XYZ file of C-alpha atoms in Angstrom:
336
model
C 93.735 81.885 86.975
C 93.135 83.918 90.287
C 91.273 86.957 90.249
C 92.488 90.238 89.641
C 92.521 93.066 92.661
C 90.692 95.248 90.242
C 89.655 95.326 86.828
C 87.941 97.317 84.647
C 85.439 95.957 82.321
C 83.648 97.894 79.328
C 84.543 101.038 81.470
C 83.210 104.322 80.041
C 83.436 108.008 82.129
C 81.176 110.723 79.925
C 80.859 114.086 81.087
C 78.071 116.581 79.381
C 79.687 119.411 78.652
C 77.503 122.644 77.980
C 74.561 124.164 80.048
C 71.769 126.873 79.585
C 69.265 126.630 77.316
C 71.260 128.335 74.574
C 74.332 126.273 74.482
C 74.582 123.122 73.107
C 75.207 120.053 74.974
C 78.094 117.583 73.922
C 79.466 114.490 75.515
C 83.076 114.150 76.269
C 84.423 110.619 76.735
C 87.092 110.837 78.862
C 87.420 107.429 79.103
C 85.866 105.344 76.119
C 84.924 101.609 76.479
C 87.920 100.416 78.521
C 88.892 97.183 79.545
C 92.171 96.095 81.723
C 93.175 93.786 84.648
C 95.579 94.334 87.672
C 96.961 91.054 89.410
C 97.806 90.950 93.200
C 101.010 92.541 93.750
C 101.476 93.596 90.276
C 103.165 96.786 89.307
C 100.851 98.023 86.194
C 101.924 101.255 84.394
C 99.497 103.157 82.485
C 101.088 106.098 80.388
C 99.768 108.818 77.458
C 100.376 111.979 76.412
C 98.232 115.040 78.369
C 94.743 114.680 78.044
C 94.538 111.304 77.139
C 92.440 110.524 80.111
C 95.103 108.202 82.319
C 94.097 110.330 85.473
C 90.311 109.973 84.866
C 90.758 106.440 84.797
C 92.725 106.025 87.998
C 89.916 107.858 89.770
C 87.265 106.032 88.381
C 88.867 103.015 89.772
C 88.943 104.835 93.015
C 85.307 105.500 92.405
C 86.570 109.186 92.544
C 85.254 109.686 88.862
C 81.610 109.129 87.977
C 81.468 105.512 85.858
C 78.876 106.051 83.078
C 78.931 102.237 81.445
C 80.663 99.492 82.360
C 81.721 97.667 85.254
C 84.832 98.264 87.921
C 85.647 95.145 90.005
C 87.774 94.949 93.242
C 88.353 91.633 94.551
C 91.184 90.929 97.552
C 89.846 87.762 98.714
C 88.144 89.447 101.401
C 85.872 91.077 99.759
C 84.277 91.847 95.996
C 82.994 94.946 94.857
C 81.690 96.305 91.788
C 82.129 100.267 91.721
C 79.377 100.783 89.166
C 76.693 99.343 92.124
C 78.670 99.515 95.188
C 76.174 100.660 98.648
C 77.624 103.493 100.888
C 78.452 100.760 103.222
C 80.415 99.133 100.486
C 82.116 102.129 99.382
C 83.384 103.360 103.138
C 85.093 100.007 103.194
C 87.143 100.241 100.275
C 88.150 103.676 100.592
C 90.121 101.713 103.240
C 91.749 99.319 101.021
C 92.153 101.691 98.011
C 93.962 104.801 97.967
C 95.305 107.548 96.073
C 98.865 109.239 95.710
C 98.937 112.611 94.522
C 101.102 114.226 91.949
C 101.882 117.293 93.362
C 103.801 116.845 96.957
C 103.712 120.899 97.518
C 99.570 121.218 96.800
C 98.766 117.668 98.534
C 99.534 118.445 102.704
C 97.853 120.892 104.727
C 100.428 123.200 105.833
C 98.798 123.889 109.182
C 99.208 120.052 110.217
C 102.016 118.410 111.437
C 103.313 115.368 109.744
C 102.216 113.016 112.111
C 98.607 114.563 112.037
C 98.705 114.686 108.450
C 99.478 110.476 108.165
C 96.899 109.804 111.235
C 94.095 111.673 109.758
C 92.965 108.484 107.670
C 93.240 106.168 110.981
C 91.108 109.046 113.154
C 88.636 109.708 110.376
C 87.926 106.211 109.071
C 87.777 105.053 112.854
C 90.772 102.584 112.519
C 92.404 102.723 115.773
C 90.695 103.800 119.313
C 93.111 105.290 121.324
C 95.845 108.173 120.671
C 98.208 105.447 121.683
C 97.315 102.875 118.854
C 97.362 105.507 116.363
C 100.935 106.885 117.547
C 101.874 103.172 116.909
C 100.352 103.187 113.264
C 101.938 106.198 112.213
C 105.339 105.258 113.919
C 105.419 101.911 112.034
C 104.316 103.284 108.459
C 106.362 106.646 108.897
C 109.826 103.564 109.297
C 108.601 102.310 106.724
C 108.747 105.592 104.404
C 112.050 106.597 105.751
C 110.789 109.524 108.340
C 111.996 109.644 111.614
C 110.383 110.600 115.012
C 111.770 114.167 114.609
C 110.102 114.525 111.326
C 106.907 113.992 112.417
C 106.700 116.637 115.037
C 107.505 119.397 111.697
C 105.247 120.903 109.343
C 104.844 120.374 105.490
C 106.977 123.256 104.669
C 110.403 122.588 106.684
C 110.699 119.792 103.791
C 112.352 119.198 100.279
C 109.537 117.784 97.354
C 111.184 114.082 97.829
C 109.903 114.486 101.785
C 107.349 115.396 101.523
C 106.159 112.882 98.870
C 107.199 110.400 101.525
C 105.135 112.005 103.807
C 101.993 111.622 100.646
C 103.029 107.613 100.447
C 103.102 107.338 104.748
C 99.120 108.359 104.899
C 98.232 106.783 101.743
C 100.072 103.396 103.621
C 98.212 104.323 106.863
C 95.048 102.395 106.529
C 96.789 99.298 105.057
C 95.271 99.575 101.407
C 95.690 96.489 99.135
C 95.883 99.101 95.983
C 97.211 102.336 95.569
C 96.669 104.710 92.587
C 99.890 106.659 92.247
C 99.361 109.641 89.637
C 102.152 110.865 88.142
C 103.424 110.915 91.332
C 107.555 111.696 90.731
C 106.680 113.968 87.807
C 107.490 117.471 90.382
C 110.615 115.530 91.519
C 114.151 115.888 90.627
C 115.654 112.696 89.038
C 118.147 112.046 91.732
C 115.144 111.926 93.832
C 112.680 110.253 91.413
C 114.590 107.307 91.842
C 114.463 107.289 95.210
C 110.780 107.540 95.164
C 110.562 105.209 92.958
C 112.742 102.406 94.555
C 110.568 103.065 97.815
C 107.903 102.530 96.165
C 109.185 99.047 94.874
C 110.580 98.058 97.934
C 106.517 98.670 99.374
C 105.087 96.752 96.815
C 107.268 93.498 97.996
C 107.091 93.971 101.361
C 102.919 94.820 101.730
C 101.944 93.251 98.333
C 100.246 96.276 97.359
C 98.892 96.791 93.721
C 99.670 99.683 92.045
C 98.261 101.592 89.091
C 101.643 103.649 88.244
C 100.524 107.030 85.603
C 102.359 108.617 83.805
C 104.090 110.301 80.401
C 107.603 108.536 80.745
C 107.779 105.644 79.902
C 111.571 105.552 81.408
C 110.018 105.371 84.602
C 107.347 103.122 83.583
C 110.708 100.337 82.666
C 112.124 101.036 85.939
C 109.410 99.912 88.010
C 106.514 98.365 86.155
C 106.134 94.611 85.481
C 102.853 95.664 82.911
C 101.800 98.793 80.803
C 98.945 99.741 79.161
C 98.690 102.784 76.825
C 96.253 105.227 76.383
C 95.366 107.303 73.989
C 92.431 109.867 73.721
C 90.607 108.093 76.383
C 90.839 104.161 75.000
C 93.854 101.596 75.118
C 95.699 101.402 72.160
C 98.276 98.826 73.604
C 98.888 96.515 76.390
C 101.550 93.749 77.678
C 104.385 93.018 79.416
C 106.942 95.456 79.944
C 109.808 93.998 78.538
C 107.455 92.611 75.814
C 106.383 96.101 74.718
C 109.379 98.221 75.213
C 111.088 95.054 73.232
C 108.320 94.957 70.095
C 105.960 97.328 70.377
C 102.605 96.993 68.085
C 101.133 100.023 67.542
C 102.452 103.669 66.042
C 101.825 105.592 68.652
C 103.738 103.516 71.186
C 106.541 103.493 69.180
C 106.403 106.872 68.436
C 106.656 107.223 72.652
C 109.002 105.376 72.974
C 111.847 106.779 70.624
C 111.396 109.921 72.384
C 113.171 108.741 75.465
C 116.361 110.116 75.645
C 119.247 108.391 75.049
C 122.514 108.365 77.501
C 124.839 108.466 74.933
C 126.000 111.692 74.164
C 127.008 110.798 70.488
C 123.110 109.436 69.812
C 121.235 111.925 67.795
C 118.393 109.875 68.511
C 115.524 108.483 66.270
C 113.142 110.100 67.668
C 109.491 110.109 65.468
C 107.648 113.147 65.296
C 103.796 112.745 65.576
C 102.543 115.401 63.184
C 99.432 117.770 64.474
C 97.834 117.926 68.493
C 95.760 115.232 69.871
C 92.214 115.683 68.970
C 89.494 117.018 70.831
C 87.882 114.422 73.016
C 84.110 116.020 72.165
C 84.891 115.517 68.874
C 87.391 112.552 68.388
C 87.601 111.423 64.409
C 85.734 108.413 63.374
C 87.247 104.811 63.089
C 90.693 104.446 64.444
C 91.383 107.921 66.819
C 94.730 107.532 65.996
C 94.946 108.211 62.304
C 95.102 111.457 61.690
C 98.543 111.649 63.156
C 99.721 108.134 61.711
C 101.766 107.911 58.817
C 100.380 104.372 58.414
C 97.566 105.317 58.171
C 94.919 103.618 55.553
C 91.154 103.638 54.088
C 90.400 101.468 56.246
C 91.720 102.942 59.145
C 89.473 106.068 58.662
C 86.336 104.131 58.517
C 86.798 100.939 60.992
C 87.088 101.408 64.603
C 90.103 98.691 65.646
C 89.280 96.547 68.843
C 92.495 95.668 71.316
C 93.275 92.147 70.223
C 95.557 89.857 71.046
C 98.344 90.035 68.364
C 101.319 87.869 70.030
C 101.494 86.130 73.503
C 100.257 88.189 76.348
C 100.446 91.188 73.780
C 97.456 93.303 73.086
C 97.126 96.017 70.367
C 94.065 98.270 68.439
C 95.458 98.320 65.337
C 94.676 96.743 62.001
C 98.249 96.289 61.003
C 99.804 95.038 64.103
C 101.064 91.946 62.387
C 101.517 93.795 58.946
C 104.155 95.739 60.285
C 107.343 96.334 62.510
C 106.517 100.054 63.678
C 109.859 100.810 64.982
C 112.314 99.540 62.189
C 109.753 100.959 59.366
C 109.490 104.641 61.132
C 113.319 104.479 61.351
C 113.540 103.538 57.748
């Protein structure tokens, strides 16, 4: 088995909330004891409702987000890193190899920069390129790439639609030729005419560059149209992870399940199963004990209130944290 491009092991990101001597200190685990892998080239969703810390885990595998435990790995064959240890040497060479798309295309450009400043900035400021010439190059061959024309480049942010200038987002985050790229929720401000054509850019990038991508976000529509894994999260640890087509086919745990009947179906005649989860998601400074889960699972058990289930492997490739992933078919009982 070849290594990963990045994986997380035992990963834990704790913030103390709380200061002044008269308030009292908690910790919030935005990301609790987490463990996942990301082949070369590999397409990995990660998905959760709000809060559930998916974006606080991208950025701690940016080393954007403090790691409190654990260990974060990148390995491309050139070089290994562990995030958790990494020198300042270290750490200015992979913020050339690992970058970040943003989720809002409006908030994310500086509106006083034209487009080809805005996707050279990375080249000028990580010293990638020596002369104005070279970088003209660069951004010439990535902006092709992204579907932006010479013309475009001589504009500003705002003479663009939100598909644009999400194009213009993916061009810089290209720039430095990055061998992983952390897209957060990044066609959730889109139309879906254009989502898809973000999205199928995005695909057609992965298999030309073999990039790695970490793909977040709350549909999991999107996450079958372009992801060959998924992981999901809730309340800051994975609950479930394999396969797409293995988990959207099975999958073996509640609250996946319960995510994906809400996807809406095409047929207009289809009423829809879709499972209501009963109450909010818990506070993360004060999750419930054993299985975080349970107090919105109808499932629920004893046991489940007491033990804290590990992600195990349940069928081929197939990974869940819950005691009864064998016990029961989630989908067919919750339709029942």
């Amino acid at each position: 088995m070849t290594n990963p491009v990045i994986e997380a092991k035992d990963l834990t990101v704790r913030y103390t909330l709380g200061h002044g001597f008269m308030t009292k200190k908690v910790d919030l685990h935005a990301v609790d004891n987490v463990s996942l892998r990301i082949e070369k080239g590999n397409f990995f969703g990660l998905v959760g409702e709000s809060g559930s810390g998916k974006t606080t885990l991208g950025r701690a595998l940016l080393r954007a987000a403090p790691i409190s435990e654990g260990h974060v790995i990148y390995d491309d064959g050139e070089k290994r890193f562990d995030l958790a240890t990494i020198s300042k040497p270290d750490l200015k060479d992979y913020r050339k190899r690992a970058q970040l798309i943003f989720q809002d295309p409006y908030a994310a450009l500086s509106p006083r920069m034209t487009v080809r400043d805005i996707i050279a900035e990375p080249l000028e400021v990580m010293g990638l390129t020596k002369t104005r010439e070279e970088t003209d190059a660069r951004v010439r061959e990535i902006a092709a790439k992204c579907r932006l024309n010479l013309e475009h480049l001589r504009r500003f942010p705002h003479a663009f639609s939100g598909g644009q200038r999400q194009r213009i987002s993916i061009a810089r985050a290209l720039v430095s030729g990055p061998r992983f790229i952390v897209a957060d929720e990044s066609v959730a401000a889109l139309d879906v005419s254009i989502q898809a054509d973000v999205l199928n850019l995005l695909k057609a990038i992965q298999r030309d560059m073999g990039i790695s991508f970490l793909f977040i976000s709350h549909d999991l529509s999107v996450i079958a149209h372009v992801c060959d894994h998924v992981s999901v999260m809730y309340l800051g640890r994975l609950v479930e992870t394999a396969p797409t087509r293995k988990l959207f086919s099975r999958p073996r745990h509640p609250y996946t399940s319960a995510l994906l009947s809400a996807i809406p179906s095409l047929d207009p005649d289809d009423r829809g199963d879709a499972q209501k989860l009963q109450g909010e998601i818990p506070s993360p400074t004060n999750p419930p004990p054993g299985c975080k889960f349970h107090t919105r699972c109808r499932f629920a058990r004893d046991r489940c209130k007491q033990d804290t289930p590990v992600l195990r492997e349940v069928a081929p490739e197939h990974f869940a944290a819950c005691h009864f992933a064998e016990e029961f078919d989630f989908t067919r009982e919750l339709r029942g």
